Short mmCIF file of C-alpha atoms and ligand atoms in Angstrom, two decimals:
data_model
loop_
_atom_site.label_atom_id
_atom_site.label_comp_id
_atom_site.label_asym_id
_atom_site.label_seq_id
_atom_site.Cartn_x
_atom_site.Cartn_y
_atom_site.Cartn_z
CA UNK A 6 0.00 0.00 0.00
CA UNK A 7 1.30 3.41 -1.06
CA UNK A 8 0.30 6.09 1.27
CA UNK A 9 1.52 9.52 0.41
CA UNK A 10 1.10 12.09 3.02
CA UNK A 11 0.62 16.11 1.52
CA UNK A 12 2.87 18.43 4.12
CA UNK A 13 4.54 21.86 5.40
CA UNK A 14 4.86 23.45 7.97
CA UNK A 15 3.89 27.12 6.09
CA UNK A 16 -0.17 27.24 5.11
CA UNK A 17 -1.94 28.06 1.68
CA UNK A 18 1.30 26.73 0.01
CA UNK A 19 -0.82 23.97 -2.49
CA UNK A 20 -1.32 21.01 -0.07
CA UNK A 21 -4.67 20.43 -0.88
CA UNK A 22 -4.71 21.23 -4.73
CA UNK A 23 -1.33 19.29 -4.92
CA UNK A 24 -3.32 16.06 -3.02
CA UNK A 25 -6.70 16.35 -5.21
CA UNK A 26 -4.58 16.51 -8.58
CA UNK A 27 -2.42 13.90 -7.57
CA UNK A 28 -5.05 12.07 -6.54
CA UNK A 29 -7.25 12.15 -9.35
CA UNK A 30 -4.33 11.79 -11.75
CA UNK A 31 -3.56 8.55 -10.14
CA UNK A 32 -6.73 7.47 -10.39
CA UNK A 33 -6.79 8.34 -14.59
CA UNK A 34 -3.62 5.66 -14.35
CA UNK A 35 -5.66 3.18 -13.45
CA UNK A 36 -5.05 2.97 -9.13
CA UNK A 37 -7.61 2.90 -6.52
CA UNK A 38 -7.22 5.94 -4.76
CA UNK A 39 -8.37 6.88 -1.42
CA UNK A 40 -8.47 10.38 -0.52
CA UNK A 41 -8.19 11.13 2.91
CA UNK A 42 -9.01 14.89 4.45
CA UNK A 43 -6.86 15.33 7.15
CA UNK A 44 -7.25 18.97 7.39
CA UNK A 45 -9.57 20.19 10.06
CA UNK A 46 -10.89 23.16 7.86
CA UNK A 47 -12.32 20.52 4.94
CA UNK A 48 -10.99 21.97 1.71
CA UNK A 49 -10.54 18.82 0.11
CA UNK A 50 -13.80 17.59 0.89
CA UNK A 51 -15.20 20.28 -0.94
CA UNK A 52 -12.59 20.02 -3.94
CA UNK A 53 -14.68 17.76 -5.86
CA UNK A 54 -18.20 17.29 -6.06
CA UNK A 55 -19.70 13.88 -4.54
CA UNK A 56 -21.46 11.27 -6.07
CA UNK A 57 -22.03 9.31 -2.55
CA UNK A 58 -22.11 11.04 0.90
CA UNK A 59 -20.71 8.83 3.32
CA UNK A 60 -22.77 9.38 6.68
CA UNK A 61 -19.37 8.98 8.56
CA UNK A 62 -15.83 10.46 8.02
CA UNK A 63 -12.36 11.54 9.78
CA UNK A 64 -13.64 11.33 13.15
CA UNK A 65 -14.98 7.53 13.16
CA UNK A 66 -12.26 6.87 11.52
CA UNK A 67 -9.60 7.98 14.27
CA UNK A 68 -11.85 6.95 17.05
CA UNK A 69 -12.52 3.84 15.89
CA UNK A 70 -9.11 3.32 14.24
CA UNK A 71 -10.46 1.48 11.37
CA UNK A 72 -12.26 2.61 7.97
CA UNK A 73 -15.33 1.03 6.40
CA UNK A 74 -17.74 1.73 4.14
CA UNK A 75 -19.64 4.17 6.02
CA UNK A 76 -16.63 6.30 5.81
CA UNK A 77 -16.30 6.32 2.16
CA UNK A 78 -17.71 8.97 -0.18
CA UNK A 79 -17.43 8.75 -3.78
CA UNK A 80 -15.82 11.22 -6.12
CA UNK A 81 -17.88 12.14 -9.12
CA UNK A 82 -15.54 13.01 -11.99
CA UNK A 83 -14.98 11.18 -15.30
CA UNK A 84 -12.30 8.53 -14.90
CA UNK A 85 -11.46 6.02 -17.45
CA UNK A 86 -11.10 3.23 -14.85
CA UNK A 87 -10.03 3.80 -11.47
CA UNK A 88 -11.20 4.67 -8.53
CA UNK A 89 -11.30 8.04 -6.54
CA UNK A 90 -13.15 8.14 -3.27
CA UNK A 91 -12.63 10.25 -0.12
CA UNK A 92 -12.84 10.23 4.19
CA UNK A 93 -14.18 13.84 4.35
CA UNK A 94 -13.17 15.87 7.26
CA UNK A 95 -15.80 16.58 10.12
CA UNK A 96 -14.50 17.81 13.11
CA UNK A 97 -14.66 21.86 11.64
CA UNK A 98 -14.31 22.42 15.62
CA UNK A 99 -11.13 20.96 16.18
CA UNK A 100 -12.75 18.42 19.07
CA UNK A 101 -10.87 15.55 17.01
CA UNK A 102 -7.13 17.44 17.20
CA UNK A 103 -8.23 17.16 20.99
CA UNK A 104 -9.69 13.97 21.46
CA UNK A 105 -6.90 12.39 19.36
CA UNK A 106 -4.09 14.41 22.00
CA UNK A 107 -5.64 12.40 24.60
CA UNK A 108 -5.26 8.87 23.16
CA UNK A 109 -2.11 6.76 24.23
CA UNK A 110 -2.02 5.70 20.68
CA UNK A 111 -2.26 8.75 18.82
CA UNK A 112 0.56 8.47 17.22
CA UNK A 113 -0.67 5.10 15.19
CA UNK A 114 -4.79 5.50 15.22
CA UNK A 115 -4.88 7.05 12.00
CA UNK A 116 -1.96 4.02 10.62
CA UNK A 117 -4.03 1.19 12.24
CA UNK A 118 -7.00 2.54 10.59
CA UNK A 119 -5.36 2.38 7.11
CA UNK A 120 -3.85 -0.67 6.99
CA UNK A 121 -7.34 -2.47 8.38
CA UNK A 122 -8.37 -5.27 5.54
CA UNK A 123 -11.56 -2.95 3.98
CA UNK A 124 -8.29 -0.67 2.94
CA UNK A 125 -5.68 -3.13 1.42
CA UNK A 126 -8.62 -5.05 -0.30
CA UNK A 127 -10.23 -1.89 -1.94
CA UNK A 128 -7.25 0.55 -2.37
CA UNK A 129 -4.12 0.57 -4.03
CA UNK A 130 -2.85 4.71 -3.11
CA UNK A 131 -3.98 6.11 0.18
CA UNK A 132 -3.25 10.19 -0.15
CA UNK A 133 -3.67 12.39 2.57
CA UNK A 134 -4.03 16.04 2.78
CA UNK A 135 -2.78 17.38 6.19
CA UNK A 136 -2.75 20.94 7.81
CA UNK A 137 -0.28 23.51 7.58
CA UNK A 138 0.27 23.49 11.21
CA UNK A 139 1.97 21.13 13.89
CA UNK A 140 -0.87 18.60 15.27
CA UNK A 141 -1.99 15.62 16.50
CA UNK A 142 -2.53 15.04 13.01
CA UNK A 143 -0.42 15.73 11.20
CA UNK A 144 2.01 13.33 13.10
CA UNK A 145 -0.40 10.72 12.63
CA UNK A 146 -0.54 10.88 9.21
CA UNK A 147 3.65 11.36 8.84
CA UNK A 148 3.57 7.97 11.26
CA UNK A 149 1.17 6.39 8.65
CA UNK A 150 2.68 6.97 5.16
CA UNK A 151 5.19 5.64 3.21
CA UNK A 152 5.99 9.03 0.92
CA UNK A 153 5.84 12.39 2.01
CA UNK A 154 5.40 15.51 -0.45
CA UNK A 155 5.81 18.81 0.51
CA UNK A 156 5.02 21.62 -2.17
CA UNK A 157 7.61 24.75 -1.37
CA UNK A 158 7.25 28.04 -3.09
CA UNK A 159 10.56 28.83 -4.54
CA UNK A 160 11.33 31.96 -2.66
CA UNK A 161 13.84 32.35 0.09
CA UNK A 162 11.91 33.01 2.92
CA UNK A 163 9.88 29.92 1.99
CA UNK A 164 12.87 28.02 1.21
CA UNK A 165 14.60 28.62 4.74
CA UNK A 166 10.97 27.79 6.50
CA UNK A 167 11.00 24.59 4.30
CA UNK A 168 14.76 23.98 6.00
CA UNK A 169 13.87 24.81 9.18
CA UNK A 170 10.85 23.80 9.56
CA UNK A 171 10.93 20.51 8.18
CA UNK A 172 14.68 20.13 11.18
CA UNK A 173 11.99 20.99 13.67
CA UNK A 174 9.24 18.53 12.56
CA UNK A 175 11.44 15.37 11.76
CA UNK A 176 13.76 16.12 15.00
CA UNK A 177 9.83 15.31 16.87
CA UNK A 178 10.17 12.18 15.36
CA UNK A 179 13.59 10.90 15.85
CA UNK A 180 12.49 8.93 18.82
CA UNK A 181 10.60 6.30 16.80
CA UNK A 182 13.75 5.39 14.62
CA UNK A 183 14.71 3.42 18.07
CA UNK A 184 11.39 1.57 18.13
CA UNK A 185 12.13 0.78 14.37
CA UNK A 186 10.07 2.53 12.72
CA UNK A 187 11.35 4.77 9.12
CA UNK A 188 10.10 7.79 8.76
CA UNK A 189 10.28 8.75 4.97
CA UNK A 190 12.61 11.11 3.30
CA UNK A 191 10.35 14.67 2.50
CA UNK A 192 10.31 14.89 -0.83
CA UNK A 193 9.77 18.64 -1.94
CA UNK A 194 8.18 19.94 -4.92
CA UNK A 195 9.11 23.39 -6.37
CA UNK A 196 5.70 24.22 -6.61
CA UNK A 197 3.64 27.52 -7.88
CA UNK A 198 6.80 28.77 -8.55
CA UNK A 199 5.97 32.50 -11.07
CA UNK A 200 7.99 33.67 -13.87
CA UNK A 201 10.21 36.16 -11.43
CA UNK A 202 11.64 33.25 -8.88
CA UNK A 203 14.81 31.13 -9.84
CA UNK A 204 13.72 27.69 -9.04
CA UNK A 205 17.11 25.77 -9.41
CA UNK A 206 18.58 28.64 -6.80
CA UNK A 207 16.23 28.09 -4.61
CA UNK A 208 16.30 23.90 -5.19
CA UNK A 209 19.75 24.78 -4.90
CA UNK A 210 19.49 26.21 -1.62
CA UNK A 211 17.60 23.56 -0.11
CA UNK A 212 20.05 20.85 -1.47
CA UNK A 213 22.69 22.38 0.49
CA UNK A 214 21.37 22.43 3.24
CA UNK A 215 21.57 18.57 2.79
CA UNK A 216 23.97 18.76 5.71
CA UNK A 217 21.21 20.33 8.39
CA UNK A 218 18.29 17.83 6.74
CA UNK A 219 20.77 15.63 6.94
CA UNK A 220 19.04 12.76 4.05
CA UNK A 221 15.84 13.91 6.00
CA UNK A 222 14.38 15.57 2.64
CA UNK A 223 15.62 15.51 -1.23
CA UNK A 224 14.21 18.59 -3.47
CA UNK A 225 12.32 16.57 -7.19
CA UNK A 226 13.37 18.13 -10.40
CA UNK A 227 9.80 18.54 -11.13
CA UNK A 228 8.68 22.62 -10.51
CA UNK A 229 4.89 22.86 -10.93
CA UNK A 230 4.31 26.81 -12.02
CA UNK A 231 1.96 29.35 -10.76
CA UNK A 232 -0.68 29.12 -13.78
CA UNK A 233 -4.10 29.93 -13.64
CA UNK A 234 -5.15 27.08 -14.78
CA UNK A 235 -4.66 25.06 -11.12
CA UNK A 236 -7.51 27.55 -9.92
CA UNK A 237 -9.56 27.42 -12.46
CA UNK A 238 -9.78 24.06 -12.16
CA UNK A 239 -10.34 23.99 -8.68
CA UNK A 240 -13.07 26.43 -9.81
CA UNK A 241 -14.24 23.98 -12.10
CA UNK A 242 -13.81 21.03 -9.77
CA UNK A 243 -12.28 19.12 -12.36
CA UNK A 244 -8.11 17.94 -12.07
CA UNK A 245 -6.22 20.05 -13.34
CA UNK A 246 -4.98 17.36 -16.32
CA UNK A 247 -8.27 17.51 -17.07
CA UNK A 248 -8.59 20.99 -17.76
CA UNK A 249 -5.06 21.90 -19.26
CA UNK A 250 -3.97 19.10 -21.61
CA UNK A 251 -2.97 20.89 -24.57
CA UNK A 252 0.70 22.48 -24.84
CA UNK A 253 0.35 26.42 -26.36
CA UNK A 254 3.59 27.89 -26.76
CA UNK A 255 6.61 26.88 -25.12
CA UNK A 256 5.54 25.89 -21.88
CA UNK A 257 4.37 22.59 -20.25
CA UNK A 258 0.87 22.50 -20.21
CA UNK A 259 -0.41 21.54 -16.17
CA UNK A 260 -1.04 17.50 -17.46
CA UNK A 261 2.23 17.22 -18.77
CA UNK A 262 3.94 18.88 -15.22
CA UNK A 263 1.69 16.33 -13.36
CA UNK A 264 2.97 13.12 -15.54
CA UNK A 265 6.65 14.06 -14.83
CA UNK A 266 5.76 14.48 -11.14
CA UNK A 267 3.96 11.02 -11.27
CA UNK A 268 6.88 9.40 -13.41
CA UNK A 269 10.00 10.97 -10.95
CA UNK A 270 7.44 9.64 -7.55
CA UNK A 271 7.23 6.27 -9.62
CA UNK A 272 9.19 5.59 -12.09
CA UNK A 273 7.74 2.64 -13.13
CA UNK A 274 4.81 4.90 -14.76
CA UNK A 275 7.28 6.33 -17.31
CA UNK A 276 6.16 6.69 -20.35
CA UNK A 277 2.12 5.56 -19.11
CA UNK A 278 -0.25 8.13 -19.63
CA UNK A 279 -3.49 8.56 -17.48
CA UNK A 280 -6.15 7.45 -19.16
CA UNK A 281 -8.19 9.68 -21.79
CA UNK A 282 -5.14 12.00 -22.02
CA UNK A 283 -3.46 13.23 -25.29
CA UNK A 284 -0.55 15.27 -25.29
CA UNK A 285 -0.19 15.19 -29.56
N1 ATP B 305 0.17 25.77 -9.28
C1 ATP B 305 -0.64 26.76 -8.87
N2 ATP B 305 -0.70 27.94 -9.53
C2 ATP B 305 -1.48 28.93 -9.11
N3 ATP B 305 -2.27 28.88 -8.02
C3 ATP B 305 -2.27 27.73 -7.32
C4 ATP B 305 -1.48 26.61 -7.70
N4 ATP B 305 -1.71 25.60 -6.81
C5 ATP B 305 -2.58 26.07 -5.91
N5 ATP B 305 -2.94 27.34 -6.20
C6 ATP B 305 -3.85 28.21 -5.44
O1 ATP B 305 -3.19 28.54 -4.21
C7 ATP B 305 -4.15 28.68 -3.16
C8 ATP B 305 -3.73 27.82 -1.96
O2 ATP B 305 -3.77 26.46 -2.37
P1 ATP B 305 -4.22 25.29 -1.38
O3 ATP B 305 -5.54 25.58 -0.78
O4 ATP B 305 -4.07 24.03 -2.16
O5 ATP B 305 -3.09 25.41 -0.27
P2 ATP B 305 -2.95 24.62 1.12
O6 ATP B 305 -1.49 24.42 1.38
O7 ATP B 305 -3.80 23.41 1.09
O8 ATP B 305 -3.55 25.67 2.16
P3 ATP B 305 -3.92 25.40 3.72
O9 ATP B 305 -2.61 25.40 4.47
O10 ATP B 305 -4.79 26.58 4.06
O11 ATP B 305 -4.62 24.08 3.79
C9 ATP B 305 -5.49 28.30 -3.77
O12 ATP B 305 -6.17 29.46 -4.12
C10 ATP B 305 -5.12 27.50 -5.01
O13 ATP B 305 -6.11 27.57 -6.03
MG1 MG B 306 -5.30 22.78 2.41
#
């Protein structure tokens, strides 16, 4: 099971856009994807619209520690054959930050919950969209993946919060490296980077600091660009490689930036396409 958890430390950087196209893209490939809304304000819950509205979501799923099909809504966009469903968020309070702070097991509810059979037997990707704030969590989900993604904006201030942030968060988690278990290398994206910013400075930057991440985070060659055409189809509530497939001019169109990202987080992919999508 592939579960790929969305993070940073800074808010409004592109979690939840990067988790819904990523999602959705994966799905177009063919995988079963489970979206999971992590966040306690719900914005990927409301990314797409919903074909099936689970009466259940986040919160049975951490107090319980297990996910079934009460849980599940259904994602209504065209895919070719996939799957794209979703554990909406719930707790707009913040009662489930709280009650989870509580539990001895906090660390592993929201990782017990995944790997439970109904998951492994209906699933192939588990992505989760997390807050951009410390939390009870956010560790959980770090404790339950097996990738973690963290869009950066390439500019320095950014770039130093990514460093030293991202010190700070997997310093928290040293501790379980004793007790065996890996926590994976943060991958950063170079993402919504505009025409002014110099992304391989700041990739650059955050290389060498290598030393002070010490293997705790690699920077991917792939930079997704500021371009309107993430909103819009956010606006649209369509992916993204939905709504800008076609190349005009000299730049990547936002389907062809999403296949590289998919082929450098799996190279196996390389030279698939998601289903239904023409580059010619
Ligand atoms: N590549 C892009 N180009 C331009 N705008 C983008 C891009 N990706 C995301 N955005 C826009 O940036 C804003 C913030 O994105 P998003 O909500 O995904 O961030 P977030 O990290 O999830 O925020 P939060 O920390 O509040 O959860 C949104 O308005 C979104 O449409
Ligand atoms: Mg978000």
């Amino acid at each position: 099971m592939i579960v790929i958890s969305v993070i940073s430390t800074k808010g409004g950087v592109g979690k939840t856009t990067l988790s819904a196209n990523l999602g959705s893209i994966l799905a177009d490939f063919g995988y079963r994807v489970l979206l999971i809304d992590a966040d306690i304000q719900p914005s990927l819950s409301k990314y797409f619209p919903l074909v099936k509205l689970a009466k259940n979501g986040l919160t049975n799923m951490i107090e319980t520690g297990i996910i079934d099909d009460d849980c599940i809504s259904r994602v209504d966009i065209k895919l070719v054959s996939g799957v794209l469903d979703i554990v909406r968020s719930d707790s707009p309070d913040g009662s489930l930050n709280n009650f989870l702070i509580s539990q001895v097991d906090r660390g592993f509810r929201m990782s017990k919950a995944i790997n439970c059979p109904y998951v492994s037997d209906n699933y192939d990707v588990v992505i989760i969209d997390t807050q951009g704030s410390v939390g009870a969590l956010l560790d959980a989900a770090i404790l339950a993946s097996t990738h973690l993604l963290s869009p950066v904006v390439p500019e320095t201030i950014s770039a130093r919060e990514f460093v030293t942030g991202t010190i700070d968060l997997m310093k928290r988690f040293e501790m379980f490296s004793t007790m065996g278990i890996k926590i994976p290398v943060v991958k950063a994206v170079l993402y919504r980077q505009d025409r002014t910013t110099d992304a391989k400075t700041i990739g650059n930057y955050i290389r060498n600091a290598y030393f002070e991440l010490s293997g705790r985070a690699e920077v991917l060659n792939t930079v997704v660009p500021q371009r309107k055409a993430y909103t819009e189809a956010a606006t649209r509530q369509i992916p993204v490689h939905h709504h800008d497939n076609v190349r005009t001019g000299q730049s990547a169109c936002a389907s062809e930036v999403m296949h590289e990202l998919i082929y450098e987080l799996f190279p196996n992919l390389t030279g698939l396409t998601a289903g239904g999508v023409n580059h010619e």
